[in-house]
């Protein structure tokens, strides 16, 4: 089984490669990168004029299966991911039942193996039922294929419990991913606490609810020496604290979502649930700080926090509908617009934010090594056009849900081909 | 698309003036009742009250009937909303009845705004959560005009639970459009600093005596116990610091008036002495509620 991708602009941030070249995938692994590779016995794809990158990795998605299959399944979520150029996703454990045991972890791994077009790695819960009280079967879930732990959707409010989780994770050499929100400070809130929330009569979620948890966790990360990762960072103070922790040599990382770099409260259509998510869209100065953090490297990678909710659930009064938006299919378009076309970062740097950087956060090694076009690495490749204009119409989404504020938006550049283990799993119309 | 009335924030000053002017024509004279004008015969107004309010609902019903329109009132307990049907489904059912307008009261901020994106029937907001209550602000303005003859240049103090008050928000937007000097006063927990930036000419004051100093109008708000999710202060303490009493009236302008959107908690936010005084406009407000709602409904129904 050989696949040769010819004549594309091959960009691999990990190896520093950036030149027109061919990429050969053999038996599911990268076999070679270079000009004029032999076509003999290989299926050939012409990628002239396109960018050929390592397969994109999203370490923060919600696939809703088991338990909420009306909103998304592992199969449909993986299809949407493939359409967004992602070859690997890590799914959060807030399913029903919660992924807090080997049984659920194995169910996700098995279902993904049978039905998912791309690689799906489960993230195990930190605590049983994600209730924040008693540690889940962390070691067994990792042995069964989970790659990190998180109670995403909820924070671990009890500092002693998160300390014990960090000690466990440190011993297993996996990251702890925390959804940073002090529930007492954010209680009842529906949007960012600011002039707009007060004017609209909606209860606010103050920036402080994120800041105090990031501060607490960094202190405990120092105490335990764990690899600690901040999910969906959204405030100016949190970014500053992560930057400071890095400066001090702590193993602290963070991710930003496309919506937190592209939208602030001023973009919200009043009471439109497509703008309701956690953390909420923040003020302009927070968005600037998050973008600056991505540019400076204080923030390590980008993620979607793809959070599907079925139409009926989102079609409600703002203060009653659930938090979260989908994002797999728009991630590349949005981040090209905000970061690359604006001149803030280079194209190779953007690719790093979706490949080598998230791979480093999780720490994939040996036969799982991914995120680079290096011989021996998994044969996952994302081919995209960096500039062509297209309009995102959520009606054509491969996700089961359509909760997004980006529908109807025009992007410059997007995915063309998604290749997993040397197999084309998705291609753009007309290519 | 036909226009309803979702809030005061989004409408212009001249539109407000036209409504207030028309409302004056509907005011009853002497001991008479409201004139029946029958300008809206054959129109159907559906009152959807997802949150209980006999006062506001009756006021809208009387207003619609005085205009000659048919009315149908649905309250949450008697509707399918309580059976888990979504708001959109309920409204779709109603729209099939082809009403000319929907008057809507809802516990969620923005609920009428949400619906107006999915419906073409004009919606009159009769109070949405902690956001706006536009007809209350209009009737308050009518009441102030009746007594003071103008809005420009007045000093108006709004006192109480500002954070959770839709009455406060609508009044702030309306009065700011007329260049009123607005003072908001309440305990810090019920008066977020962001309120100062909701409209122009707004200042915050945490001391009741300073707030009512030289005021032409004092608007008291109800303490909304059902909306306060954490204990603010004991009732006695609240009255001590934020309850309006006769001694405060001496600090205001000699001809100052006192208003309250009701229902009042006597001895909690206002003393009976003040509530029943000559300066109290509380019953005038109720009466103006009908004439203002006639003006609003007529405007919506005849467009
Ligand atoms: Zn989260
Ligand atoms: Zn999430």
XYZ file of C-alpha atoms and ligand atoms in Angstrom:
736
model
C 0.000 0.000 0.000
C 1.716 3.138 -1.237
C 0.406 6.695 -1.597
C 2.495 9.439 -3.175
C 1.430 13.092 -2.760
C 3.293 14.984 -5.451
C 4.425 18.562 -5.975
C 2.732 20.223 -3.010
C 4.308 22.844 -0.766
C 5.326 20.474 2.012
C 5.389 22.227 5.371
C 6.465 20.298 8.456
C 7.155 22.595 11.419
C 8.774 19.789 13.410
C 11.499 19.104 10.805
C 11.563 22.662 9.495
C 10.781 21.430 5.988
C 9.134 24.071 3.768
C 9.595 23.452 0.037
C 7.845 21.894 -2.935
C 8.314 18.158 -2.556
C 6.643 14.736 -2.576
C 5.401 12.796 0.452
C 5.379 9.001 0.335
C 3.223 6.964 2.693
C 3.827 3.227 2.814
C 1.852 0.720 4.918
C 0.248 3.509 6.884
C 3.492 5.267 7.853
C 5.417 8.188 6.432
C 8.128 6.602 4.268
C 9.841 9.608 2.740
C 9.723 13.345 2.017
C 11.677 14.896 -0.814
C 11.708 15.962 -4.437
C 11.116 13.502 -7.263
C 10.233 10.385 -5.267
C 9.583 7.238 -7.321
C 5.959 6.687 -8.307
C 6.370 2.977 -8.880
C 3.547 0.942 -7.376
C 2.029 4.021 -5.708
C -1.336 5.702 -6.006
C -0.446 9.275 -6.960
C -2.140 12.499 -5.892
C -1.203 15.774 -7.528
C -1.012 18.502 -4.880
C 0.482 21.238 -7.040
C -0.539 24.647 -5.672
C -1.609 23.149 -2.368
C -0.046 22.925 1.070
C 0.818 19.438 2.331
C 1.036 19.308 6.118
C 1.110 16.671 8.841
C -2.420 15.557 9.755
C -4.165 18.098 11.981
C -4.775 17.175 15.619
C -7.586 18.536 17.787
C -7.130 17.613 21.428
C -10.483 19.013 22.542
C -13.735 17.787 20.986
C -17.058 16.458 22.247
C -18.404 13.522 20.228
C -21.477 12.948 22.463
C -21.450 9.152 22.137
C -22.408 7.297 24.266
C -25.550 8.955 25.538
C -26.316 11.934 23.350
C -26.300 10.378 19.882
C -29.080 12.725 18.705
C -26.507 15.543 18.830
C -23.469 13.678 17.441
C -21.962 10.213 17.183
C -18.364 9.108 17.030
C -18.982 8.386 13.344
C -20.513 11.766 12.423
C -18.119 13.724 14.610
C -15.192 11.984 12.923
C -16.643 12.838 9.495
C -16.950 16.487 10.445
C -13.379 16.360 11.744
C -12.136 14.870 8.469
C -13.942 17.626 6.567
C -12.107 20.140 8.728
C -8.729 18.608 7.873
C -8.328 16.775 11.178
C -6.828 13.298 11.220
C -6.778 12.891 15.004
C -9.139 14.116 17.703
C -9.271 13.588 21.462
C -12.779 13.386 22.859
C -13.829 14.679 26.256
C -15.433 12.305 28.745
C -18.695 14.158 29.467
C -20.806 11.505 27.782
C -23.573 9.474 29.418
C -22.281 7.425 31.105
C -19.249 9.584 31.743
C -16.018 8.057 30.469
C -14.695 7.304 33.942
C -14.066 3.563 33.491
C -12.391 1.016 31.248
C -15.794 -0.058 29.955
C -16.601 3.314 28.440
C -13.028 3.939 27.277
C -13.024 0.603 25.444
C -16.458 1.314 23.966
C -15.183 4.582 22.485
C -11.947 3.030 21.215
C -13.820 0.108 19.642
C -16.592 2.209 18.103
C -14.008 4.591 16.685
C -12.017 1.702 15.217
C -15.115 0.388 13.449
C -16.843 3.602 12.438
C -14.582 6.645 12.592
C -12.870 7.907 9.465
C -10.038 9.330 11.550
C -8.132 8.552 14.761
C -10.141 9.104 17.924
C -8.445 9.054 21.319
C -10.596 9.210 24.427
C -9.800 11.455 27.350
C -10.710 9.853 30.650
C -12.532 11.590 33.476
C -10.522 12.837 36.441
C -13.230 11.891 38.933
C -16.044 9.347 39.002
C -19.004 10.749 37.095
C -16.948 13.947 36.785
C -18.458 14.798 40.136
C -15.209 16.189 41.457
C -15.128 13.965 44.519
C -13.508 10.574 44.028
C -10.771 9.795 41.508
C -11.839 7.691 38.497
C -9.975 4.537 37.409
C -7.272 6.631 35.804
C -4.551 4.020 35.345
C -6.897 1.457 33.791
C -8.386 3.987 31.367
C -4.916 5.004 30.219
C -4.019 1.345 29.751
C -7.200 0.947 27.686
C -6.277 3.773 25.326
C -7.129 7.083 26.973
C -4.429 9.724 26.483
C -5.182 12.338 29.155
C -7.623 13.107 31.946
C -10.126 15.930 32.255
C -13.515 16.638 33.804
C -14.159 19.116 30.976
C -17.512 20.794 31.219
C -16.836 21.076 34.910
C -13.805 22.062 36.955
C -12.537 19.973 39.844
C -13.548 22.367 42.600
C -11.878 20.489 45.444
C -8.182 21.438 45.513
C -7.183 18.286 47.390
C -8.825 16.082 44.764
C -7.120 17.836 41.826
C -3.818 17.575 43.716
C -4.233 13.787 43.986
C -5.208 13.601 40.314
C -2.096 15.555 39.389
C 0.114 13.211 41.391
C -1.459 10.215 39.646
C -1.113 11.803 36.213
C 2.490 12.722 36.884
C 3.278 9.083 37.684
C 1.546 7.959 34.476
C 3.189 10.776 32.466
C -0.096 12.066 31.060
C -1.426 15.620 31.087
C -4.234 16.851 33.315
C -6.550 19.044 31.244
C -8.613 21.425 33.335
C -11.772 23.321 32.470
C -10.981 26.400 34.562
C -14.077 27.864 36.134
C -14.840 28.628 39.747
C -18.441 27.482 39.935
C -19.292 29.753 42.842
C -18.189 32.822 40.933
C -19.846 31.788 37.669
C -23.057 30.393 39.168
C -26.102 31.131 37.049
C -24.098 33.096 34.482
C -24.920 32.917 30.775
C -22.429 35.305 29.192
C -19.285 37.248 30.062
C -19.863 39.701 32.898
C -19.487 43.137 31.337
C -21.440 46.213 30.279
C -23.352 44.107 27.743
C -24.495 41.438 30.217
C -25.784 44.118 32.578
C -27.549 45.951 29.743
C -29.119 42.762 28.375
C -30.233 41.620 31.818
C -28.253 38.373 31.578
C -26.296 37.051 34.511
C -22.559 37.346 34.093
C -19.624 34.945 34.235
C -16.742 37.098 35.453
C -13.207 36.684 34.097
C -12.208 36.089 37.704
C -13.991 32.722 37.668
C -11.390 31.492 35.169
C -8.446 33.371 36.668
C -8.735 32.006 40.193
C -8.817 28.412 38.950
C -5.814 28.866 36.656
C -3.928 30.423 39.570
C -4.841 27.587 41.939
C -3.973 24.906 39.411
C -0.602 26.420 38.514
C 0.324 26.427 42.197
C -0.665 22.757 42.446
C 1.093 21.920 39.178
C 4.277 23.261 40.719
C 3.690 21.216 43.853
C 3.129 17.984 41.915
C 5.326 18.466 38.838
C 2.496 17.310 36.560
C 2.015 18.305 32.939
C -0.901 20.676 33.373
C -2.952 21.919 30.408
C -5.478 24.779 30.470
C -8.424 24.082 28.165
C -9.998 26.905 26.143
C -8.130 29.794 27.781
C -10.080 33.027 27.432
C -8.932 35.785 29.778
C -6.072 38.241 29.832
C -5.012 37.315 33.370
C -5.069 33.580 32.681
C -2.803 34.041 29.645
C -0.401 36.133 31.733
C -0.317 33.474 34.459
C 0.398 30.673 31.977
C 3.186 32.751 30.411
C 4.672 33.359 33.864
C 4.448 29.672 34.789
C 6.311 28.765 31.600
C 8.960 31.368 32.352
C 9.498 29.679 35.698
C 10.008 26.351 33.970
C 6.739 24.688 35.012
C 5.238 22.115 32.659
C 2.160 24.217 31.963
C 0.474 24.397 28.548
C -2.695 25.984 27.197
C -4.967 25.885 24.190
C -7.137 28.589 22.604
C -10.258 27.965 20.552
C -11.041 29.547 17.219
C -14.017 31.418 18.683
C -11.988 32.932 21.515
C -9.480 34.367 19.039
C -12.087 35.535 16.526
C -15.070 36.836 18.508
C -15.709 39.129 21.461
C -18.918 40.159 23.224
C -19.378 42.887 20.646
C -19.927 40.265 17.937
C -22.787 38.601 19.778
C -26.242 38.897 18.280
C -28.350 39.618 21.371
C -29.876 36.469 22.841
C -28.668 34.311 19.923
C -27.725 30.944 21.390
C -25.102 30.402 18.655
C -22.965 32.750 20.760
C -23.427 30.917 24.041
C -20.456 28.850 25.160
C -18.134 28.246 28.101
C -15.954 30.055 28.732
C -18.129 32.813 27.290
C -16.942 35.168 24.582
C -14.930 37.774 26.461
C -14.134 41.468 25.997
C -11.937 42.906 23.283
C -8.895 43.187 25.560
C -9.188 39.517 26.526
C -9.404 38.440 22.883
C -6.349 40.533 22.097
C -4.469 38.925 25.000
C -5.411 35.416 23.796
C -4.300 36.227 20.237
C -1.067 37.752 21.584
C -0.586 34.591 23.655
C -0.886 32.452 20.539
C 1.598 34.690 18.739
C 4.124 34.763 21.613
C 3.886 31.052 22.368
C 2.366 31.495 25.824
C -0.522 29.511 24.351
C 0.727 26.222 22.897
C -1.935 25.079 20.465
C -5.365 25.626 18.957
C -8.412 23.439 19.562
C -12.058 23.572 18.576
C -13.974 22.527 21.702
C -16.437 21.166 19.109
C -19.616 20.943 21.214
C -22.616 19.759 19.230
C -26.139 20.330 20.544
C -29.172 19.212 18.580
C -31.361 21.933 17.063
C -34.170 21.715 19.604
C -31.792 22.099 22.514
C -30.260 25.280 21.161
C -33.597 26.701 19.914
C -34.511 28.106 23.282
C -34.397 31.218 25.392
C -30.731 32.212 25.805
C -30.658 31.603 29.538
C -32.129 28.121 29.128
C -30.142 26.690 26.232
C -26.941 24.695 26.726
C -23.417 26.068 26.304
C -21.255 25.187 23.308
C -20.797 25.479 19.547
C -19.489 23.165 16.850
C -16.185 24.051 15.215
C -14.356 21.250 13.407
C -15.158 22.434 9.888
C -14.356 26.113 10.435
C -11.180 25.865 12.507
C -8.720 26.194 9.626
C -10.669 28.976 7.890
C -11.068 31.026 11.064
C -7.487 30.653 12.209
C -6.075 31.444 8.745
C -8.141 34.627 8.772
C -7.315 35.770 12.300
C -3.667 34.715 12.481
C -2.110 34.233 9.057
C -3.864 36.521 6.570
C -3.661 39.285 9.173
C 0.117 38.832 9.182
C 0.400 37.901 12.870
C 2.035 34.502 12.353
C 3.494 32.516 9.473
C 1.751 29.640 7.769
C 4.257 27.081 9.175
C 3.580 28.411 12.681
C -0.174 27.977 12.202
C 0.409 24.402 11.066
C 2.510 23.787 14.192
C -0.435 24.956 16.315
C -2.544 22.162 14.795
C 0.138 19.431 14.525
C 3.441 19.249 16.415
C 2.248 21.428 19.307
C -0.894 19.502 20.273
C 1.096 16.257 19.785
C 3.637 17.576 22.278
C 0.886 18.541 24.771
C -0.443 14.974 24.787
C 3.007 13.416 24.460
C 2.455 10.779 21.786
C 5.560 8.579 21.398
C 6.911 5.546 19.574
C 4.325 3.836 17.368
C 1.812 6.576 18.148
C 4.227 9.350 17.124
C 2.311 11.874 15.018
C 2.220 15.545 14.150
C 5.221 15.543 11.778
C 6.139 14.315 8.296
C 8.989 12.162 9.547
C 9.741 8.648 8.364
C 8.168 6.180 10.783
C 5.493 8.610 12.008
C 1.834 7.726 11.390
C 0.869 8.386 7.769
C -1.636 11.161 8.438
C -1.584 14.138 6.097
C -3.718 17.235 5.680
C -3.744 18.930 2.288
C -5.248 22.403 2.149
C -5.482 25.497 0.026
C -4.179 28.513 1.908
C -6.231 31.119 0.062
C -9.199 30.012 -2.002
C -12.433 31.752 -1.031
C -15.345 29.632 0.156
C -18.516 30.134 2.155
C -19.301 27.972 5.164
C -22.923 26.847 5.051
C -23.775 24.838 8.145
C -26.603 23.139 6.232
C -23.918 21.121 4.460
C -22.139 20.230 7.696
C -21.236 16.594 8.299
C -21.868 17.130 12.002
C -25.316 16.164 13.281
C -25.648 19.583 14.873
C -25.616 23.081 13.470
C -24.931 25.339 16.442
C -22.337 27.767 15.115
C -21.988 31.532 14.799
C -19.836 31.113 11.675
C -22.468 29.931 9.191
C -22.592 32.116 6.109
C -19.090 33.460 6.713
C -16.622 33.617 3.827
C -13.155 32.210 4.464
C -9.929 32.435 2.500
C -8.437 28.968 2.465
C -9.621 25.603 3.684
C -9.141 21.817 3.643
C -8.841 19.925 0.344
C -7.810 16.364 1.282
C -7.656 14.475 4.556
C -5.452 11.388 4.573
C -5.401 8.944 7.491
C -2.851 6.117 7.540
C -2.268 6.571 3.826
C -5.981 6.455 2.923
C -7.939 9.441 1.612
C -10.883 9.755 4.026
C -12.290 13.059 2.816
C -11.863 15.299 -0.203
C -13.313 18.708 -1.044
C -16.001 18.896 -3.732
C -14.466 19.254 -7.140
C -11.004 18.053 -6.215
C -41.894 43.080 8.629
C -44.441 44.510 11.094
C -42.875 46.158 14.115
C -43.736 45.360 17.689
C -42.235 46.895 20.800
C -39.392 44.829 22.193
C -37.745 47.479 24.307
C -37.099 51.155 24.869
C -33.386 50.889 24.075
C -34.016 50.276 20.391
C -36.581 53.005 19.653
C -36.172 56.671 18.898
C -37.185 59.601 21.044
C -39.761 60.884 18.561
C -41.491 57.497 18.544
C -41.704 57.663 22.327
C -43.105 61.179 22.110
C -45.786 60.081 19.657
C -46.877 57.236 21.931
C -46.977 59.490 24.992
C -48.959 62.098 23.068
C -51.469 59.533 21.829
C -51.756 58.080 25.360
C -52.805 61.505 26.601
C -55.778 61.408 24.266
C -56.889 58.164 25.876
C -56.699 59.417 29.468
C -60.116 59.487 31.144
C -61.387 62.819 32.426
C -62.747 63.385 35.895
C -64.489 60.344 37.267
C -65.132 58.843 33.811
C -63.939 55.530 32.515
C -61.646 55.021 29.493
C -63.351 55.948 26.272
C -64.029 53.093 23.894
C -62.476 54.076 20.591
C -62.878 50.939 18.464
C -60.044 51.822 16.084
C -58.842 48.212 16.097
C -62.065 46.282 15.601
C -61.528 42.826 14.191
C -57.900 42.547 15.314
C -56.856 39.740 17.641
C -54.360 40.360 20.437
C -52.975 37.263 22.136
C -51.619 37.831 25.642
C -49.023 35.206 26.459
C -48.023 35.360 30.075
C -45.357 32.799 30.824
C -44.875 34.508 34.154
C -47.683 35.553 36.441
C -48.786 39.174 36.501
C -52.463 39.866 36.966
C -51.882 43.616 36.979
C -50.016 43.935 33.721
C -52.126 41.327 31.974
C -55.414 43.018 32.980
C -54.032 46.370 31.916
C -53.180 45.050 28.430
C -56.544 43.269 28.205
C -58.506 46.392 29.086
C -56.424 48.415 26.649
C -57.083 45.977 23.794
C -60.811 45.849 24.565
C -61.070 49.658 24.687
C -59.588 49.655 21.185
C -62.268 47.227 20.071
C -59.815 44.357 19.510
C -60.491 40.768 20.494
C -58.227 39.300 23.128
C -57.139 35.833 24.085
C -55.103 35.391 27.238
C -52.926 32.414 27.918
C -51.013 31.945 31.133
C -48.139 29.524 31.567
C -49.916 27.235 33.991
C -52.797 26.754 31.556
C -50.612 26.340 28.492
C -48.589 23.528 27.064
C -45.333 25.216 28.072
C -45.481 23.484 31.411
C -45.729 20.137 29.651
C -42.260 20.515 28.209
C -43.271 21.872 24.821
C -40.771 24.407 23.562
C -41.491 28.079 23.288
C -41.165 27.886 19.524
C -43.760 25.093 19.289
C -46.213 26.960 21.488
C -45.880 30.114 19.519
C -46.187 28.277 16.213
C -49.492 26.889 17.417
C -50.635 30.359 18.293
C -49.507 31.868 15.049
C -51.751 29.395 13.276
C -54.591 31.334 14.924
C -53.301 34.388 13.036
C -53.210 36.982 15.807
C -52.501 40.587 14.826
C -50.088 40.944 17.731
C -48.680 38.977 20.647
C -48.218 40.553 24.064
C -45.625 38.558 25.905
C -44.375 38.328 29.456
C -41.549 35.871 30.076
C -39.140 35.061 32.898
C -36.167 34.788 30.527
C -34.358 37.933 29.386
C -34.553 38.252 25.618
C -37.345 35.690 25.147
C -39.390 38.089 22.949
C -36.250 38.992 20.974
C -35.606 35.299 20.386
C -39.166 34.816 19.136
C -39.180 37.867 16.952
C -36.381 36.246 14.961
C -38.628 33.267 14.216
C -42.007 34.986 13.800
C -43.464 37.694 11.645
C -46.252 38.546 14.101
C -45.386 41.768 15.963
C -44.532 41.203 19.614
C -45.079 43.631 22.460
C -42.736 42.920 25.332
C -44.678 42.966 28.588
C -41.543 42.264 30.614
C -38.664 39.897 29.836
C -36.676 38.512 32.742
C -34.325 41.118 34.121
C -34.050 42.991 30.831
C -36.814 45.438 29.843
C -40.409 46.371 30.552
C -41.048 49.057 27.943
C -44.712 49.866 28.605
C -43.919 50.402 32.285
C -41.310 53.029 31.354
C -43.783 54.680 28.989
C -46.491 54.869 31.621
C -43.962 56.203 34.126
C -42.952 58.892 31.636
C -46.623 59.756 31.037
C -47.081 60.073 34.792
C -44.053 62.338 35.216
C -45.208 64.503 32.291
C -48.693 64.828 33.756
C -47.253 66.148 36.987
C -44.016 67.944 35.992
C -44.890 68.979 32.438
C -41.474 68.000 31.105
C -38.726 65.387 31.293
C -35.695 67.436 30.207
C -33.509 68.634 33.025
C -35.281 66.689 35.760
C -33.337 64.830 38.394
C -34.693 61.294 38.807
C -33.525 58.877 41.491
C -34.188 55.154 40.976
C -33.776 53.194 44.176
C -33.553 49.517 45.042
C -32.677 46.296 43.285
C -31.425 47.805 40.033
C -29.518 44.691 38.913
C -32.621 42.549 38.608
C -35.064 45.235 37.526
C -36.435 45.388 33.999
C -38.415 48.456 35.096
C -35.158 50.217 35.938
C -33.508 49.350 32.616
C -36.434 50.561 30.515
C -36.747 53.742 32.536
C -33.023 54.435 32.303
C -33.100 54.087 28.500
C -36.191 56.245 28.164
C -35.164 59.026 30.532
C -31.623 59.144 29.143
C -33.051 59.831 25.675
C -34.645 62.960 27.161
C -31.530 64.238 28.919
C -32.671 63.412 32.428
C -30.110 63.528 35.235
C -30.342 59.937 36.570
C -29.151 58.692 39.924
C -29.263 54.971 40.632
C -29.091 53.865 44.239
C -29.034 50.506 45.978
C -26.798 48.135 47.912
C -23.593 47.316 45.950
C -24.700 43.750 45.294
C -27.860 44.980 43.567
C -26.188 47.872 41.758
C -23.309 46.657 39.551
C -20.843 49.318 38.429
C -21.621 48.506 34.784
C -25.061 50.130 35.238
C -23.359 53.522 35.016
C -22.563 52.774 31.377
C -25.976 51.546 30.281
C -26.952 55.032 29.142
C -25.693 58.597 29.276
C -26.289 60.851 32.263
C -26.317 58.006 34.782
C -24.528 58.197 38.119
C -24.391 55.621 40.893
C -24.922 56.365 44.534
C -24.839 53.932 47.439
C -26.243 56.358 49.976
C -29.991 56.913 49.857
C -29.851 60.384 51.410
C -27.440 61.624 48.777
C -29.444 59.958 45.998
C -32.724 61.691 46.827
C -31.123 65.095 47.416
C -32.836 67.624 45.142
C -34.629 64.877 43.209
C -37.741 65.816 41.226
C -38.799 62.189 40.941
C -38.069 59.247 43.223
C -38.766 55.836 41.703
C -38.775 53.003 44.169
C -38.275 49.429 43.000
C -39.593 46.273 44.505
C -37.087 44.044 46.249
C -37.316 40.957 44.032
C -36.707 38.236 46.547
C -37.469 35.552 43.972
C -34.640 36.744 41.741
C -31.995 37.232 44.384
C -30.009 34.027 44.447
C -27.848 34.875 47.411
C -28.795 36.655 50.615
C -28.340 40.415 50.184
C -29.044 41.816 53.590
C -31.600 41.161 56.289
C -34.985 42.808 55.632
C -34.684 45.187 58.580
C -31.246 46.281 57.469
C -32.471 46.868 53.926
C -35.256 49.137 55.106
C -32.871 50.984 57.397
C -30.470 51.840 54.578
C -32.629 51.794 51.425
C -36.247 52.144 52.559
C -37.841 55.460 51.573
C -39.252 57.304 54.578
C -40.797 60.707 55.233
C -37.484 62.102 56.522
C -35.978 61.551 53.061
C -38.683 63.566 51.368
C -37.369 66.684 53.090
C -34.125 66.290 51.121
C -35.853 66.113 47.738
C -37.395 69.062 45.871
C -40.499 70.360 47.645
C -42.766 69.280 44.771
C -41.015 65.917 44.261
C -43.131 62.905 43.355
C -42.737 59.282 44.433
C -43.383 56.365 42.095
C -43.460 52.591 42.459
C -44.231 50.004 39.769
C -45.933 47.742 42.321
C -46.629 45.490 43.952
C -45.218 47.315 46.975
C -43.650 45.764 50.044
C -44.617 48.305 52.690
C -42.053 48.533 55.437
C -39.431 46.848 53.261
C -38.657 49.343 50.529
C -41.131 52.150 51.287
C -42.933 53.366 54.397
C -46.735 53.489 54.343
C -46.531 57.137 55.242
C -44.757 57.929 51.979
C -46.718 55.423 49.897
C -50.018 57.011 50.910
C -48.855 60.646 50.799
C -49.970 63.360 48.420
C -46.643 62.987 46.630
C -47.281 59.355 45.777
C -48.202 58.769 42.131
C -48.735 55.046 42.475
C -52.408 55.023 41.490
C -51.817 57.487 38.647
C -49.246 55.026 37.291
C -51.791 52.212 37.243
C -54.326 54.393 35.441
C -51.772 55.559 32.888
C -50.915 51.933 32.257
C -54.145 51.489 30.330
C -53.878 54.643 28.213
C -50.228 54.015 27.351
C -50.931 50.394 26.399
C -53.839 51.540 24.240
C -51.430 53.850 22.426
C -48.828 51.090 22.004
C -51.311 48.454 20.830
C -53.010 50.835 18.426
C -49.658 51.713 16.928
C -48.753 48.057 16.485
C -52.181 46.960 15.221
C -52.733 49.764 12.726
C -49.335 49.736 11.001
Zn -14.645 23.098 28.982
Zn -15.083 21.225 26.020
